[in-house]
Coordinates of C-alpha atoms and ligand atoms in Angstrom, one line a residue:
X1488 CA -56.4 45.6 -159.0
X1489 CA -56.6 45.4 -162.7
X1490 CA -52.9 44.9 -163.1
X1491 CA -52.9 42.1 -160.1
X1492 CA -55.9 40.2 -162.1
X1493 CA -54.0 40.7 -165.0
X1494 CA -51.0 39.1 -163.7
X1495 CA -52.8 36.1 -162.2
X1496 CA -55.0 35.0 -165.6
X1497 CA -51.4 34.8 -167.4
X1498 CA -49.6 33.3 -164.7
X1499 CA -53.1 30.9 -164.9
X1500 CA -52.5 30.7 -168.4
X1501 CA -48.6 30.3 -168.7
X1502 CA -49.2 26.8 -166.0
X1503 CA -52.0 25.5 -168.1
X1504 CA -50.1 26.0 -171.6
X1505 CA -46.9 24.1 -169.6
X1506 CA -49.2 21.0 -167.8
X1507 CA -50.9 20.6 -171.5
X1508 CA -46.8 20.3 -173.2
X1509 CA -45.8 18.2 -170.5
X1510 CA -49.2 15.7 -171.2
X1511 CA -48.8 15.9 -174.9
X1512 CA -45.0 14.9 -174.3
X1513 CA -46.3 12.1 -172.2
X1514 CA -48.7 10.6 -174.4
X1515 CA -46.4 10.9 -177.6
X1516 CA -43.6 9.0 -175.5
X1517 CA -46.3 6.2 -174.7
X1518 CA -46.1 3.4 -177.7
X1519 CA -48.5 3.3 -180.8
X1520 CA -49.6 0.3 -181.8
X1521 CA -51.5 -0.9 -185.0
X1522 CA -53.5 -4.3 -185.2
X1523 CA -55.0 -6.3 -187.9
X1524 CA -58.4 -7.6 -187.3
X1525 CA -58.9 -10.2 -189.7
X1526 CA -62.8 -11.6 -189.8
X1527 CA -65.3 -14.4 -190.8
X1528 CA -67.3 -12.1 -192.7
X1529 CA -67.6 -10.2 -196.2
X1530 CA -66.2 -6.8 -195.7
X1531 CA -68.9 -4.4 -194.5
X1532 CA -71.6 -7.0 -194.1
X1533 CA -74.6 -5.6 -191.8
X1534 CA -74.3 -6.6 -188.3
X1535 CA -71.9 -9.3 -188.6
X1536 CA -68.9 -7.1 -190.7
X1537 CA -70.5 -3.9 -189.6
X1538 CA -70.2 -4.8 -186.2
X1539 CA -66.7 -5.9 -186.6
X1540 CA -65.8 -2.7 -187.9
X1541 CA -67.6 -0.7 -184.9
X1542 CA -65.0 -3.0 -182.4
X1543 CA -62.0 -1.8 -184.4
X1544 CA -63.2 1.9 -184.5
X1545 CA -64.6 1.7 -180.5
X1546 CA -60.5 0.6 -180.1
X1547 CA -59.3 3.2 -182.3
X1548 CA -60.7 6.1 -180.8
X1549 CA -61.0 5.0 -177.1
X1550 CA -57.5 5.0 -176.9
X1551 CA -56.8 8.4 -178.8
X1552 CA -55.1 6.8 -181.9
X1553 CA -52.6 4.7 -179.6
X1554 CA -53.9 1.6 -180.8
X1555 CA -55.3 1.4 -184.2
X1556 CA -56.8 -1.4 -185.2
X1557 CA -57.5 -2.1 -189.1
X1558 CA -60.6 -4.6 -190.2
X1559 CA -59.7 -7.1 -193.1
X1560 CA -63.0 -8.7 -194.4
X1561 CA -62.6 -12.2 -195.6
X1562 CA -60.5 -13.2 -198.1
X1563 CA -58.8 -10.3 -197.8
X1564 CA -56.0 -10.7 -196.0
X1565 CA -56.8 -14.7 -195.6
X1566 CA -59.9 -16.8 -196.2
X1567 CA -62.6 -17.2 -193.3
X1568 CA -61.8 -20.2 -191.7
X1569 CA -58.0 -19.4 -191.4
X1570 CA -58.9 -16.3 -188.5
X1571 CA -58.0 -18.6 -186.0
X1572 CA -55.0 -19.9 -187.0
X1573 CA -53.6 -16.4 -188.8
X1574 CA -54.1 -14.6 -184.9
X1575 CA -52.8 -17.8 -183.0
X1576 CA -49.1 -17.1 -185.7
X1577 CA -49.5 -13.8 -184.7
X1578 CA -49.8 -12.8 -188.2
X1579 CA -53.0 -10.7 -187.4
X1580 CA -53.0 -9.3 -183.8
X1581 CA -56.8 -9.3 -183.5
X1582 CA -59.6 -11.7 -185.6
X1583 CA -63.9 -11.7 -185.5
X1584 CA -65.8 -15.3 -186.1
X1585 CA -67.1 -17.4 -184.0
X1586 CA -65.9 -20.5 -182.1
X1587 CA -67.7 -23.5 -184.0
X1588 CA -66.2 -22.4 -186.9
X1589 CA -62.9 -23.9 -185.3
X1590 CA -64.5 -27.8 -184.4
X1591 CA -61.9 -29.6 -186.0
X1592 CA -59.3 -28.2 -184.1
X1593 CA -61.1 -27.8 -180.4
X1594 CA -64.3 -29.7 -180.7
X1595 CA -65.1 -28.1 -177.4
X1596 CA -64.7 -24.8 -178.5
X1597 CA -68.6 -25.1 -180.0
X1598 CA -70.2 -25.0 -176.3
X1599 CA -69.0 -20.8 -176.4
X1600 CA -71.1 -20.1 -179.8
X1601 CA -74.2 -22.1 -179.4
X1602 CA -75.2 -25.2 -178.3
X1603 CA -78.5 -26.7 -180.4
X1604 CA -81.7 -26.4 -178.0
X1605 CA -79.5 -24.0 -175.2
X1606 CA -79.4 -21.0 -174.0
X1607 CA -80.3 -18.4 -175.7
X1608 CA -78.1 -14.2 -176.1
X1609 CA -78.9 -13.5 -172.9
X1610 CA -78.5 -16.3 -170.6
X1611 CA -75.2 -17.2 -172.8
X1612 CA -73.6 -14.0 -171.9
X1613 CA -74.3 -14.4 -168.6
X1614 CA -72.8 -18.1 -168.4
X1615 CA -69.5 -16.1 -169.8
X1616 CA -69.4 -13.2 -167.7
X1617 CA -71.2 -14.5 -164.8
X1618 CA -71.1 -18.1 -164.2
X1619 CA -67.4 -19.5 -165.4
X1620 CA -67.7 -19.8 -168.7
X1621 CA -65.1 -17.1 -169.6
X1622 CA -62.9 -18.8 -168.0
X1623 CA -63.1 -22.0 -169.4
X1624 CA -62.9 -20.7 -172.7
X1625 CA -59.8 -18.8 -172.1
X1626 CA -58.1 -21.9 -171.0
X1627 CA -59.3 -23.5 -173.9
X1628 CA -57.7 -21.0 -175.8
X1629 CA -54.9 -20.6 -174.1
X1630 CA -52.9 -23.1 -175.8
X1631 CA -53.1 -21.1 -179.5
X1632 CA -51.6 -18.2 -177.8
X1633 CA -54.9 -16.4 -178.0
X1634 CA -57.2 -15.1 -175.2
X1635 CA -61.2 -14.8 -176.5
X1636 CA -63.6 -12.1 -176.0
X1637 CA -67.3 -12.4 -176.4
X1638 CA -68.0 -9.4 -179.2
X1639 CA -71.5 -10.1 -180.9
X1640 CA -74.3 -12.7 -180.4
X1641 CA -77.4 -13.3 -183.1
X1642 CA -80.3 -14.0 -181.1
X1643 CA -82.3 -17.0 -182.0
X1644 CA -81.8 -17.4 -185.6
X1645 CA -84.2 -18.8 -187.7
X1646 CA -83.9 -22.8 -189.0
X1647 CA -83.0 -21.6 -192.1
X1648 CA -83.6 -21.8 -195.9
X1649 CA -84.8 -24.7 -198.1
X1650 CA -85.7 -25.5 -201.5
X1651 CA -88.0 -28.5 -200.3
X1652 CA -90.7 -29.2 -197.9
X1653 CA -90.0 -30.4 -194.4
X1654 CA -93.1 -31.9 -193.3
X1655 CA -91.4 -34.8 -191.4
X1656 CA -87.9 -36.0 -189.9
X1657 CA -87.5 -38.2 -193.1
X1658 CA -87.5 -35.2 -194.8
X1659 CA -84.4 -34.6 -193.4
X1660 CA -82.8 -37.6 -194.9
X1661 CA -80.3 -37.2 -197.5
X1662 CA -80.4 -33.3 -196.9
X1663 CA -77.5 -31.7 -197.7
X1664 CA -77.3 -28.5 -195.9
X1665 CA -75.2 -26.2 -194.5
X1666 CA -75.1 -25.9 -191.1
X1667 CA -72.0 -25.0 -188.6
X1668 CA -71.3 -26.5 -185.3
X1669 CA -73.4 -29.1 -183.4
X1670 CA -76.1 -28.3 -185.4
X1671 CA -74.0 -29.8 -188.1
X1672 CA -73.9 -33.3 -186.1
X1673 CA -77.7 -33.4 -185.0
X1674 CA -78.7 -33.1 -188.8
X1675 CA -76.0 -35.9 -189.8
X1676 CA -77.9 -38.4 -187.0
X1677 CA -80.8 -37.7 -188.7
X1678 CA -79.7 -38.5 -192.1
X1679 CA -78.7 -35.4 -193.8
X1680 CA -75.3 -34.6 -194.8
X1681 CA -73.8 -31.1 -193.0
X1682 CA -71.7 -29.0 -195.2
X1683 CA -69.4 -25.9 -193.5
X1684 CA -69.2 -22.8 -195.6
X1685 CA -68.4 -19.4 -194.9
X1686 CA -71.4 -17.0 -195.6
X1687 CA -69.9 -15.8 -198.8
X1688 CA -70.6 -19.0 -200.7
X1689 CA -74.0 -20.0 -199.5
X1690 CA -76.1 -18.1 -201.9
X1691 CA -74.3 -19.5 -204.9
X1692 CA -74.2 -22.9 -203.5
X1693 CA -77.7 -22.8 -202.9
X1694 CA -78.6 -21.6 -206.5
X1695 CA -76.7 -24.0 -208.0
X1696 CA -77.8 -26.8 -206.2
X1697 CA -74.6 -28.1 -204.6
X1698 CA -76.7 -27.7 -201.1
X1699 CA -80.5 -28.2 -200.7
X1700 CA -80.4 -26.1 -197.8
X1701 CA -78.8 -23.3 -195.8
X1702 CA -79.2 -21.5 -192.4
X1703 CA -77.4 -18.1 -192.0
X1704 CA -78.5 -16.2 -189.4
X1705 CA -81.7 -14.3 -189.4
X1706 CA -84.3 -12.4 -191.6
X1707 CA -82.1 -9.4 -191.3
X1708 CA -78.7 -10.9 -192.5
X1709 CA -80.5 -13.5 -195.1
X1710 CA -82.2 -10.8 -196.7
X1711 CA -78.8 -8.6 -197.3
X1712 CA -77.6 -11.9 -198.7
X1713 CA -80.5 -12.6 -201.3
X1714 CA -80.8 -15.9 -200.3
X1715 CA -84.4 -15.5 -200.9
X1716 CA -83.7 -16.3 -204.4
X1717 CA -82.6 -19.3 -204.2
X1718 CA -85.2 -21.0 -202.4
X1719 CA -88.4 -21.0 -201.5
X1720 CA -89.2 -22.3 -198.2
X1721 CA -88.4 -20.0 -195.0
X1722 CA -88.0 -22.2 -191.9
X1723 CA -88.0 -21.2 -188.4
X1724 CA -87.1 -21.8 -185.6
X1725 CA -83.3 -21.8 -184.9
X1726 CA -83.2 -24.5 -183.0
X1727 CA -79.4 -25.7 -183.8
X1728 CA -78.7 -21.4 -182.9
X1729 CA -80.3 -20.0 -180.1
X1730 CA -78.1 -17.4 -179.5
X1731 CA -74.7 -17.7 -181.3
X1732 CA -71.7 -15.6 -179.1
X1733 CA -69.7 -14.4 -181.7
X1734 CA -66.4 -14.0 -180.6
X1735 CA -63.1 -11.6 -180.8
X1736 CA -59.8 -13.7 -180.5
X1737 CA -56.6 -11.0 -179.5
X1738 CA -53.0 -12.5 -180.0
X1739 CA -51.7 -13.3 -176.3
X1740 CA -48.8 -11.4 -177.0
X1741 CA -50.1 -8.4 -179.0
X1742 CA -52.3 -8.2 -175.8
X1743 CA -49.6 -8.6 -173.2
X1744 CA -47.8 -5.7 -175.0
X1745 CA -50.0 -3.1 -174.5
X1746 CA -50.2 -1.1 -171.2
X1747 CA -53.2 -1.8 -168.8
X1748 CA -55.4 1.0 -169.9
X1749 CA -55.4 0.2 -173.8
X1750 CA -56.1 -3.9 -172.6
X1751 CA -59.1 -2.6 -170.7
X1752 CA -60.2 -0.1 -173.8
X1753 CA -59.8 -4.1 -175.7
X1754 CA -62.2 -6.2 -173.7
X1755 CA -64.3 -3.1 -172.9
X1756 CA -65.1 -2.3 -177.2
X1757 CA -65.9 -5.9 -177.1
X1758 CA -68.7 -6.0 -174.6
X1759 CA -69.9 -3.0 -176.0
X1760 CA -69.8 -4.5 -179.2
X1761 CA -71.1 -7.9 -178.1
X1762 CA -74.5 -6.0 -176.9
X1763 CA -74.8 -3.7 -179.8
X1764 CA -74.9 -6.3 -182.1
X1765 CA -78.2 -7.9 -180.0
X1766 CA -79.7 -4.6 -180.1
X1767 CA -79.5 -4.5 -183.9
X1768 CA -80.4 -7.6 -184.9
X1769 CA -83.2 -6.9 -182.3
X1770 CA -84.2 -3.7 -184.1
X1771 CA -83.9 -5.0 -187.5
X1772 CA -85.5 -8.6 -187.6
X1773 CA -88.7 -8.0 -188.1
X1774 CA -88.9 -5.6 -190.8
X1775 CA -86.1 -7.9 -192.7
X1776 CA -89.3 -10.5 -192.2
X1777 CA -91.8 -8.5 -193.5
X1778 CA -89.9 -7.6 -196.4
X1779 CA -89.2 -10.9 -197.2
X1780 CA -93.0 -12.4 -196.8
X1781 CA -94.7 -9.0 -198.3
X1782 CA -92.0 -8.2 -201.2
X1783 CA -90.6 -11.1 -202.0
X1784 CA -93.3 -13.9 -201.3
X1785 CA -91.1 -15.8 -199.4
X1786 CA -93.4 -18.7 -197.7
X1787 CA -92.3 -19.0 -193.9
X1788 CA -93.2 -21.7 -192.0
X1789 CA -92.6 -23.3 -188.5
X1790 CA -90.9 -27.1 -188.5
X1791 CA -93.2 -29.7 -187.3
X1792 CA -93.3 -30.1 -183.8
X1793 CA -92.4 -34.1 -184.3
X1794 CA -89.4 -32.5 -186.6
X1795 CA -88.4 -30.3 -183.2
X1796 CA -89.0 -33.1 -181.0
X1797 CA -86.6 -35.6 -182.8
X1798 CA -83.8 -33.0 -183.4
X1799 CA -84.2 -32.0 -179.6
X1800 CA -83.5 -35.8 -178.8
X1801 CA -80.9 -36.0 -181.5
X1802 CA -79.1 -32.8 -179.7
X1803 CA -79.2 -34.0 -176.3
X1804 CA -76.9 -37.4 -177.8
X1805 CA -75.0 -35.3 -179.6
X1806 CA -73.7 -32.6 -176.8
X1807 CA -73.7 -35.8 -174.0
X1808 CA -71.6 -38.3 -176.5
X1809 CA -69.2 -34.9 -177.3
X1810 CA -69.2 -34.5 -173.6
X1811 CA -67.7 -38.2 -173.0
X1812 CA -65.5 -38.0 -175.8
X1813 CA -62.7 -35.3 -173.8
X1814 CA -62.3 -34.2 -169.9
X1815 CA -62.0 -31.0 -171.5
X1816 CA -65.5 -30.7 -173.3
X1817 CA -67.2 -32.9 -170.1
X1818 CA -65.7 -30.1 -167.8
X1819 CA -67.2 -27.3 -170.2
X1820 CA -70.4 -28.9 -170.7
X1821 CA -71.1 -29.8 -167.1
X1822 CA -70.5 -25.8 -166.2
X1823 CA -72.9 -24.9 -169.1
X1824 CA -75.7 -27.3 -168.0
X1825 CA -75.2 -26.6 -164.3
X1826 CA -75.9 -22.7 -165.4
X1827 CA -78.8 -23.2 -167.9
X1828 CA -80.4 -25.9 -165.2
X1829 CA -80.9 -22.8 -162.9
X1830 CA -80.9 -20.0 -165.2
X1831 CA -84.1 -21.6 -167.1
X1832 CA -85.6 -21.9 -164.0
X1833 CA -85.3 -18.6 -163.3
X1834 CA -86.7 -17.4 -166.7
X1835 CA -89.3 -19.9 -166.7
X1836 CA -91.5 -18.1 -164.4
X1837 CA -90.3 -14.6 -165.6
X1838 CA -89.8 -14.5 -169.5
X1839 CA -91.3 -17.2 -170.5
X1840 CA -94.7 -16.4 -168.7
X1841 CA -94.4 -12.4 -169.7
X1842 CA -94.1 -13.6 -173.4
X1843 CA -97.4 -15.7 -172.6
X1844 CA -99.4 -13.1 -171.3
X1845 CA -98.2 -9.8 -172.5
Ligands
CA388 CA1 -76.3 -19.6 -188.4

């Protein structure tokens, strides 16, 4: 008996040592790849860089080391606003921004971050994963040679940072503030002047007074950024960001190199990166707030509601006139309205009431 059990657990032994060569062999025959992800953001920044790095990591490992991807913060490899552009050459396989960054290239590329006054994180990722808009956006992409993933959102941001009082519209007159995508436009119809910058330069442009104003993102990101010190007044709400997709753009041909399973480890990491990032920003806001208001005396302050009321018009002729300016943005917009029409109905009588009464 002991000699037959013997034989058996090395016979056992002998077929799993020979299966384990034979997978090994398989695995090293099956190609390696390593990507560049080139970003939007400061190296390391929280949430935004942070999360940018968990993508590339989530890739990394998933796929055993097959397909390592390496983040570049901006600047480093090429400036912010060239992501686009480097992953369309091919240049970097893989790049982290968002779409409105890239409006004078696609103007219609801004209905996938955030439209001023629409849908918010939640009901924006379900538009894109549930209700077309995916696929509009990758056949807006599709002539750059890149295919678009949804891989971070904000939440509803706050208005932003100002180093005057808005107590009413004309207030907004002759405001030069930065402010990305359609936001941008709405604050030019009301008379301020829109500047684009990446997040790098805001705090020193605020400081120095080459802007009056600034949005960024949240309590949680503005606070990392110190942009507390450069001016006084803390404005909320987002209303031009209600819940900016940030978005992963992969190289059409990087992508159509890999085998099946690594392409599904790629748009996998990004959903689990696009809801990470809502969690954080989720977990991390108020605290940020607190910190700001307790430590730092920063004086928050809601816009007026006449202020809200005229940028909500202003909005609406903004997104319509962009709308009738290209098939391609009308075809885009009319999916994103038919979705938030009946999505907002939905949550009127289910978040929006719970947020009344709990
Ligand atoms: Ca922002």
């Amino acid at each position: 008996m002991k000699r037959r059990d013997f034989i058996k657990t090395a016979s056992i032994g002998s077929v799993a040592v020979t299966s384990s060569a034979i997978s090994t062999e398989a695995n090293a025959k099956k190609a390696e790849h390593k990507w560049k992800m080139v970003t939007t953001w400061p190296k390391n920044f929280p949430v935004l860089g942070t999360g940018a790095n968990l993508l590339a990591d989530s890739i990394t490992e998933m796929s055993g080391g097959r397909l390592k991807v390496k983040v570049y913060g901006a600047g480093e490899l090429v400036p912010a606003f060239e992501v686009f552009d480097t992953v369309s050459r091919g240049t970097a396989e893989m790049g982290h921004g968002a779409a409105y960054y890239w409006k004078g290239k696609i103007e219609q590329a801004q209905f996938f971050s955030t439209v001023p006054f629409g849908m918010n994180a939640t009901e924006m990722t379900a538009w894109l994963y549930h209700g077309g808009g995916m696929e509009l956006w990758q056949e807006t992409y599709r002539p750059f040679g890149l295919i678009p993933a949804a891989a971070g959102n904000t939440t509803v941001q706050m208005a932003g940072w100002f180093n005057r009082e808005i107590n009413s519209v004309k207030d907004l007159e002759g405001l030069k503030m930065r402010i990305p995508g359609l936001g941008g436009e709405v604050l030019k119809r009301a008379g301020g002047t829109p500047v684009n910058l990446p997040g790098g330069e805001l705090f020193t442009s605020l400081k120095s007074g080459a802007i009056d104003a600034t949005e960024w993102v949240g309590p949680y990101n503005d606070l990392a950024f110190g942009l507390y010190k450069a001016a006084k007044y803390y404005y909320y709400p987002g209303w031009h960001e209600p819940g900016t997709t940030l978005e992963a753009v992969i190289n059409e041909k990087a992508y159509s190199s890999l085998d099946k399973d690594l392409q599904s480890i790629v748009m996998n990491a990004c959903k689990i990166v696009n809801q990470e990032m809502v969690m954080e920003f989720t977990a991390q806001n108020q605290a940020a707030l607190d910190t700001l208001v307790n430590k730092h005396k920063v004086d928050v302050r809601k816009l007026p509601d006449d202020v809200l009321t005229k940028l909500k018009q202003l909005s609406h002729e903004v997104v319509n006139d962009l709308a009738g300016s290209n098939p391609a943005a009308k075809k885009i917009y009319d999916s994103y309205e038919k979705f938030s029409k009946q999505v907002k109905a939905w949550h009127d009588i289910s978040e929006r009431i719970y947020y009344n009464v709990r």
